[in-house]
Protein backbone atom coordinates (compact mmCIF):
# COMPACT_ATOMS: atom_id res chain seq x y z
CA UNK A 1 0.00 0.00 0.00
CA UNK A 2 2.83 2.39 0.77
CA UNK A 3 2.17 4.09 4.09
CA UNK A 4 3.62 7.46 5.02
CA UNK A 5 2.48 7.64 8.63
CA UNK A 6 0.84 5.55 11.33
CA UNK A 7 -0.54 6.10 14.82
CA UNK A 8 -0.32 3.13 17.18
CA UNK A 9 -3.54 1.69 18.52
CA UNK A 10 -4.21 -0.52 21.50
CA UNK A 11 -3.34 -3.75 19.63
CA UNK A 12 0.07 -2.37 18.70
CA UNK A 13 0.99 -2.82 22.37
CA UNK A 14 -0.06 -6.51 22.49
CA UNK A 15 3.57 -7.67 22.56
CA UNK A 16 4.76 -4.89 24.86
CA UNK A 17 6.04 -1.37 24.48
CA UNK A 18 9.60 -2.55 23.81
CA UNK A 19 8.45 -4.57 20.78
CA UNK A 20 6.51 -1.57 19.48
CA UNK A 21 9.64 0.60 19.73
CA UNK A 22 11.57 -2.11 17.86
CA UNK A 23 8.94 -2.23 15.09
CA UNK A 24 8.85 1.56 14.81
CA UNK A 25 12.60 1.45 14.25
CA UNK A 26 12.18 -1.14 11.49
CA UNK A 27 9.31 0.63 9.68
CA UNK A 28 10.01 2.54 6.48
CA UNK A 29 7.41 5.11 7.48
CA UNK A 30 6.96 7.35 10.52
CA UNK A 31 4.87 6.51 13.59
CA UNK A 32 3.44 9.36 15.70
CA UNK A 33 1.47 9.79 18.89
CA UNK A 34 1.38 13.00 20.90
CA UNK A 35 -0.49 11.74 23.95
CA UNK A 36 1.69 8.82 25.11
CA UNK A 37 4.21 9.96 27.73
CA UNK A 38 7.01 8.22 29.58
CA UNK A 39 7.75 8.45 33.30
CA UNK A 40 10.33 11.10 32.37
CA UNK A 41 7.47 13.30 31.07
CA UNK A 42 8.61 12.92 27.46
CA UNK A 43 6.60 11.72 24.50
CA UNK A 44 7.04 7.99 23.97
CA UNK A 45 7.43 8.41 20.19
CA UNK A 46 7.45 11.44 17.90
CA UNK A 47 4.28 13.51 18.42
CA UNK A 48 3.86 14.85 14.89
CA UNK A 49 5.24 15.15 11.37
CA UNK A 50 5.12 18.10 8.98
CA UNK A 51 4.77 17.53 5.23
CA UNK A 52 4.95 20.04 2.41
CA UNK A 53 2.96 19.06 -0.65
CA UNK A 54 2.60 21.46 -3.57
CA UNK A 55 3.66 24.37 -1.39
CA UNK A 56 1.02 23.58 1.27
CA UNK A 57 2.25 22.59 4.74
CA UNK A 58 0.37 19.82 6.53
CA UNK A 59 0.92 19.17 10.23
CA UNK A 60 -0.14 15.67 11.25
CA UNK A 61 -0.14 14.62 14.90
CA UNK A 62 -1.13 11.31 16.44
CA UNK A 63 -3.58 10.42 19.21
CA UNK A 64 -3.74 6.93 20.74
CA UNK A 65 -6.70 5.75 22.79
CA UNK A 66 -6.14 5.87 26.55
CA UNK A 67 -8.17 2.63 26.58
CA UNK A 68 -4.87 0.96 25.67
CA UNK A 69 -4.04 0.80 29.39
CA UNK A 70 -6.77 -1.82 29.88
CA UNK A 71 -7.50 -3.10 26.35
CA UNK A 72 -3.97 -4.46 26.15
CA UNK A 73 -2.45 -6.40 29.03
CA UNK A 74 -1.49 -3.88 31.77
CA UNK A 75 2.12 -5.14 31.76
CA UNK A 76 2.46 -3.98 28.14
CA UNK A 77 2.22 -0.30 29.03
CA UNK A 78 3.97 -0.08 32.40
CA UNK A 79 5.64 3.31 32.71
CA UNK A 80 3.49 4.93 30.04
CA UNK A 81 0.77 7.51 30.52
CA UNK A 82 -1.94 7.99 27.89
CA UNK A 83 -2.96 11.60 28.34
CA UNK A 84 -6.36 13.10 27.60
CA UNK A 85 -6.71 13.33 23.80
CA UNK A 86 -8.53 16.69 23.83
CA UNK A 87 -5.96 18.31 26.11
CA UNK A 88 -3.06 17.06 23.98
CA UNK A 89 -4.83 17.98 20.71
CA UNK A 90 -5.18 21.54 22.01
CA UNK A 91 -1.43 21.60 22.72
CA UNK A 92 -0.69 20.28 19.24
CA UNK A 93 -2.90 22.89 17.55
CA UNK A 94 -1.16 25.63 19.58
CA UNK A 95 2.24 24.28 18.52
CA UNK A 96 1.41 23.73 14.84
CA UNK A 97 -0.99 26.52 13.89
CA UNK A 98 1.71 29.09 13.06
CA UNK A 99 3.87 26.51 11.25
CA UNK A 100 1.38 24.80 8.89
CA UNK A 101 -1.58 25.52 6.65
CA UNK A 102 -3.65 22.43 7.49
CA UNK A 103 -3.79 20.50 10.78
CA UNK A 104 -4.64 16.80 10.73
CA UNK A 105 -5.06 14.43 13.65
CA UNK A 106 -4.28 10.80 12.87
CA UNK A 107 -6.24 9.11 15.62
CA UNK A 108 -6.92 5.71 17.06
CA UNK A 109 -9.78 6.92 19.29
CA UNK A 110 -12.97 5.80 17.58
CA UNK A 111 -16.54 7.02 17.87
CA UNK A 112 -17.78 4.58 20.54
CA UNK A 113 -18.58 6.84 23.49
CA UNK A 114 -18.27 4.15 26.19
CA UNK A 115 -15.39 5.96 27.88
CA UNK A 116 -15.94 9.51 26.54
CA UNK A 117 -12.58 9.65 24.74
CA UNK A 118 -13.66 9.83 21.11
CA UNK A 119 -12.49 11.65 18.02
CA UNK A 120 -15.87 13.38 18.00
CA UNK A 121 -15.17 14.75 21.49
CA UNK A 122 -11.76 16.00 20.34
CA UNK A 123 -13.40 17.79 17.39
CA UNK A 124 -16.00 19.36 19.73
CA UNK A 125 -13.40 20.40 22.32
CA UNK A 126 -10.60 21.68 20.09
CA UNK A 127 -10.76 24.39 17.42
CA UNK A 128 -8.24 24.38 14.61
CA UNK A 129 -8.16 20.72 13.54
CA UNK A 130 -9.15 20.52 9.88
CA UNK A 131 -9.31 16.73 9.55
CA UNK A 132 -9.33 13.73 11.88
CA UNK A 133 -8.42 10.42 10.23
CA UNK A 134 -9.72 7.96 12.79
CA UNK A 135 -9.83 4.27 13.60
CA UNK A 136 -10.46 2.00 16.59
CA UNK A 137 -14.27 1.73 16.44
CA UNK A 138 -14.37 0.39 12.84
CA UNK A 139 -17.11 2.80 11.78
CA UNK A 140 -17.81 3.44 8.11
CA UNK A 141 -18.31 7.11 7.34
CA UNK A 142 -18.94 7.16 3.56
CA UNK A 143 -18.61 10.95 3.28
CA UNK A 144 -17.07 11.64 6.65
CA UNK A 145 -18.78 13.39 9.53
CA UNK A 146 -18.55 17.13 10.15
CA UNK A 147 -18.19 18.20 13.77
CA UNK A 148 -17.94 21.97 13.85
CA UNK A 149 -15.24 22.82 11.32
CA UNK A 150 -13.54 19.41 11.54
CA UNK A 151 -14.15 16.55 9.14
CA UNK A 152 -13.82 13.10 10.76
CA UNK A 153 -13.24 10.11 8.50
CA UNK A 154 -13.15 6.36 9.12
CA UNK A 155 -13.12 3.58 6.53
CA UNK A 156 -14.49 0.69 8.57
CA UNK A 157 -12.45 -2.31 9.59
CA UNK A 158 -9.23 -3.86 8.37
CA UNK A 159 -8.87 -3.79 4.58
CA UNK A 160 -12.52 -4.04 3.62
CA UNK A 161 -12.79 -0.46 2.33
CA UNK A 162 -10.59 2.34 1.10
CA UNK A 163 -11.16 5.84 2.40
CA UNK A 164 -10.28 8.75 0.14
CA UNK A 165 -9.80 12.30 1.37
CA UNK A 166 -9.40 15.12 -1.12
CA UNK A 167 -7.98 18.45 0.00
CA UNK A 168 -8.37 21.37 -2.35
CA UNK A 169 -6.19 24.36 -1.48
CA UNK A 170 -7.12 27.69 -3.06
CA UNK A 171 -6.15 31.18 -2.01
CA UNK A 172 -5.19 30.08 1.50
CA UNK A 173 -8.37 28.09 2.16
CA UNK A 174 -8.81 24.34 2.29
CA UNK A 175 -11.86 22.45 1.11
CA UNK A 176 -11.80 18.88 2.40
CA UNK A 177 -14.09 16.10 1.23
CA UNK A 178 -14.22 12.36 1.82
CA UNK A 179 -15.50 9.30 0.03
CA UNK A 180 -15.39 5.58 0.65
CA UNK A 181 -14.67 2.83 -1.82
CA UNK A 182 -16.43 -0.14 -0.30
CA UNK A 183 -15.42 -3.71 -0.96
CA UNK A 184 -18.18 -5.63 -2.67
CA UNK A 185 -19.27 -8.86 -0.96
Coordinates of C-alpha atoms in Angstrom, one line a residue:
X1 CA 0.0 0.0 0.0
X2 CA 2.8 2.4 0.8
X3 CA 2.2 4.1 4.1
X4 CA 3.6 7.5 5.0
X5 CA 2.5 7.6 8.6
X6 CA 0.8 5.6 11.3
X7 CA -0.5 6.1 14.8
X8 CA -0.3 3.1 17.2
X9 CA -3.5 1.7 18.5
X10 CA -4.2 -0.5 21.5
X11 CA -3.3 -3.7 19.6
X12 CA 0.1 -2.4 18.7
X13 CA 1.0 -2.8 22.4
X14 CA -0.1 -6.5 22.5
X15 CA 3.6 -7.7 22.6
X16 CA 4.8 -4.9 24.9
X17 CA 6.0 -1.4 24.5
X18 CA 9.6 -2.6 23.8
X19 CA 8.5 -4.6 20.8
X20 CA 6.5 -1.6 19.5
X21 CA 9.6 0.6 19.7
X22 CA 11.6 -2.1 17.9
X23 CA 8.9 -2.2 15.1
X24 CA 8.8 1.6 14.8
X25 CA 12.6 1.5 14.3
X26 CA 12.2 -1.1 11.5
X27 CA 9.3 0.6 9.7
X28 CA 10.0 2.5 6.5
X29 CA 7.4 5.1 7.5
X30 CA 7.0 7.3 10.5
X31 CA 4.9 6.5 13.6
X32 CA 3.4 9.4 15.7
X33 CA 1.5 9.8 18.9
X34 CA 1.4 13.0 20.9
X35 CA -0.5 11.7 24.0
X36 CA 1.7 8.8 25.1
X37 CA 4.2 10.0 27.7
X38 CA 7.0 8.2 29.6
X39 CA 7.7 8.4 33.3
X40 CA 10.3 11.1 32.4
X41 CA 7.5 13.3 31.1
X42 CA 8.6 12.9 27.5
X43 CA 6.6 11.7 24.5
X44 CA 7.0 8.0 24.0
X45 CA 7.4 8.4 20.2
X46 CA 7.4 11.4 17.9
X47 CA 4.3 13.5 18.4
X48 CA 3.9 14.9 14.9
X49 CA 5.2 15.2 11.4
X50 CA 5.1 18.1 9.0
X51 CA 4.8 17.5 5.2
X52 CA 5.0 20.0 2.4
X53 CA 3.0 19.1 -0.7
X54 CA 2.6 21.5 -3.6
X55 CA 3.7 24.4 -1.4
X56 CA 1.0 23.6 1.3
X57 CA 2.2 22.6 4.7
X58 CA 0.4 19.8 6.5
X59 CA 0.9 19.2 10.2
X60 CA -0.1 15.7 11.3
X61 CA -0.1 14.6 14.9
X62 CA -1.1 11.3 16.4
X63 CA -3.6 10.4 19.2
X64 CA -3.7 6.9 20.7
X65 CA -6.7 5.7 22.8
X66 CA -6.1 5.9 26.6
X67 CA -8.2 2.6 26.6
X68 CA -4.9 1.0 25.7
X69 CA -4.0 0.8 29.4
X70 CA -6.8 -1.8 29.9
X71 CA -7.5 -3.1 26.3
X72 CA -4.0 -4.5 26.2
X73 CA -2.5 -6.4 29.0
X74 CA -1.5 -3.9 31.8
X75 CA 2.1 -5.1 31.8
X76 CA 2.5 -4.0 28.1
X77 CA 2.2 -0.3 29.0
X78 CA 4.0 -0.1 32.4
X79 CA 5.6 3.3 32.7
X80 CA 3.5 4.9 30.0
X81 CA 0.8 7.5 30.5
X82 CA -1.9 8.0 27.9
X83 CA -3.0 11.6 28.3
X84 CA -6.4 13.1 27.6
X85 CA -6.7 13.3 23.8
X86 CA -8.5 16.7 23.8
X87 CA -6.0 18.3 26.1
X88 CA -3.1 17.1 24.0
X89 CA -4.8 18.0 20.7
X90 CA -5.2 21.5 22.0
X91 CA -1.4 21.6 22.7
X92 CA -0.7 20.3 19.2
X93 CA -2.9 22.9 17.6
X94 CA -1.2 25.6 19.6
X95 CA 2.2 24.3 18.5
X96 CA 1.4 23.7 14.8
X97 CA -1.0 26.5 13.9
X98 CA 1.7 29.1 13.1
X99 CA 3.9 26.5 11.2
X100 CA 1.4 24.8 8.9
X101 CA -1.6 25.5 6.7
X102 CA -3.6 22.4 7.5
X103 CA -3.8 20.5 10.8
X104 CA -4.6 16.8 10.7
X105 CA -5.1 14.4 13.6
X106 CA -4.3 10.8 12.9
X107 CA -6.2 9.1 15.6
X108 CA -6.9 5.7 17.1
X109 CA -9.8 6.9 19.3
X110 CA -13.0 5.8 17.6
X111 CA -16.5 7.0 17.9
X112 CA -17.8 4.6 20.5
X113 CA -18.6 6.8 23.5
X114 CA -18.3 4.1 26.2
X115 CA -15.4 6.0 27.9
X116 CA -15.9 9.5 26.5
X117 CA -12.6 9.7 24.7
X118 CA -13.7 9.8 21.1
X119 CA -12.5 11.6 18.0
X120 CA -15.9 13.4 18.0
X121 CA -15.2 14.8 21.5
X122 CA -11.8 16.0 20.3
X123 CA -13.4 17.8 17.4
X124 CA -16.0 19.4 19.7
X125 CA -13.4 20.4 22.3
X126 CA -10.6 21.7 20.1
X127 CA -10.8 24.4 17.4
X128 CA -8.2 24.4 14.6
X129 CA -8.2 20.7 13.5
X130 CA -9.1 20.5 9.9
X131 CA -9.3 16.7 9.6
X132 CA -9.3 13.7 11.9
X133 CA -8.4 10.4 10.2
X134 CA -9.7 8.0 12.8
X135 CA -9.8 4.3 13.6
X136 CA -10.5 2.0 16.6
X137 CA -14.3 1.7 16.4
X138 CA -14.4 0.4 12.8
X139 CA -17.1 2.8 11.8
X140 CA -17.8 3.4 8.1
X141 CA -18.3 7.1 7.3
X142 CA -18.9 7.2 3.6
X143 CA -18.6 10.9 3.3
X144 CA -17.1 11.6 6.6
X145 CA -18.8 13.4 9.5
X146 CA -18.5 17.1 10.2
X147 CA -18.2 18.2 13.8
X148 CA -17.9 22.0 13.9
X149 CA -15.2 22.8 11.3
X150 CA -13.5 19.4 11.5
X151 CA -14.1 16.5 9.1
X152 CA -13.8 13.1 10.8
X153 CA -13.2 10.1 8.5
X154 CA -13.2 6.4 9.1
X155 CA -13.1 3.6 6.5
X156 CA -14.5 0.7 8.6
X157 CA -12.4 -2.3 9.6
X158 CA -9.2 -3.9 8.4
X159 CA -8.9 -3.8 4.6
X160 CA -12.5 -4.0 3.6
X161 CA -12.8 -0.5 2.3
X162 CA -10.6 2.3 1.1
X163 CA -11.2 5.8 2.4
X164 CA -10.3 8.7 0.1
X165 CA -9.8 12.3 1.4
X166 CA -9.4 15.1 -1.1
X167 CA -8.0 18.4 0.0
X168 CA -8.4 21.4 -2.3
X169 CA -6.2 24.4 -1.5
X170 CA -7.1 27.7 -3.1
X171 CA -6.1 31.2 -2.0
X172 CA -5.2 30.1 1.5
X173 CA -8.4 28.1 2.2
X174 CA -8.8 24.3 2.3
X175 CA -11.9 22.5 1.1
X176 CA -11.8 18.9 2.4
X177 CA -14.1 16.1 1.2
X178 CA -14.2 12.4 1.8
X179 CA -15.5 9.3 0.0
X180 CA -15.4 5.6 0.7
X181 CA -14.7 2.8 -1.8
X182 CA -16.4 -0.1 -0.3
X183 CA -15.4 -3.7 -1.0
X184 CA -18.2 -5.6 -2.7
X185 CA -19.3 -8.9 -1.0

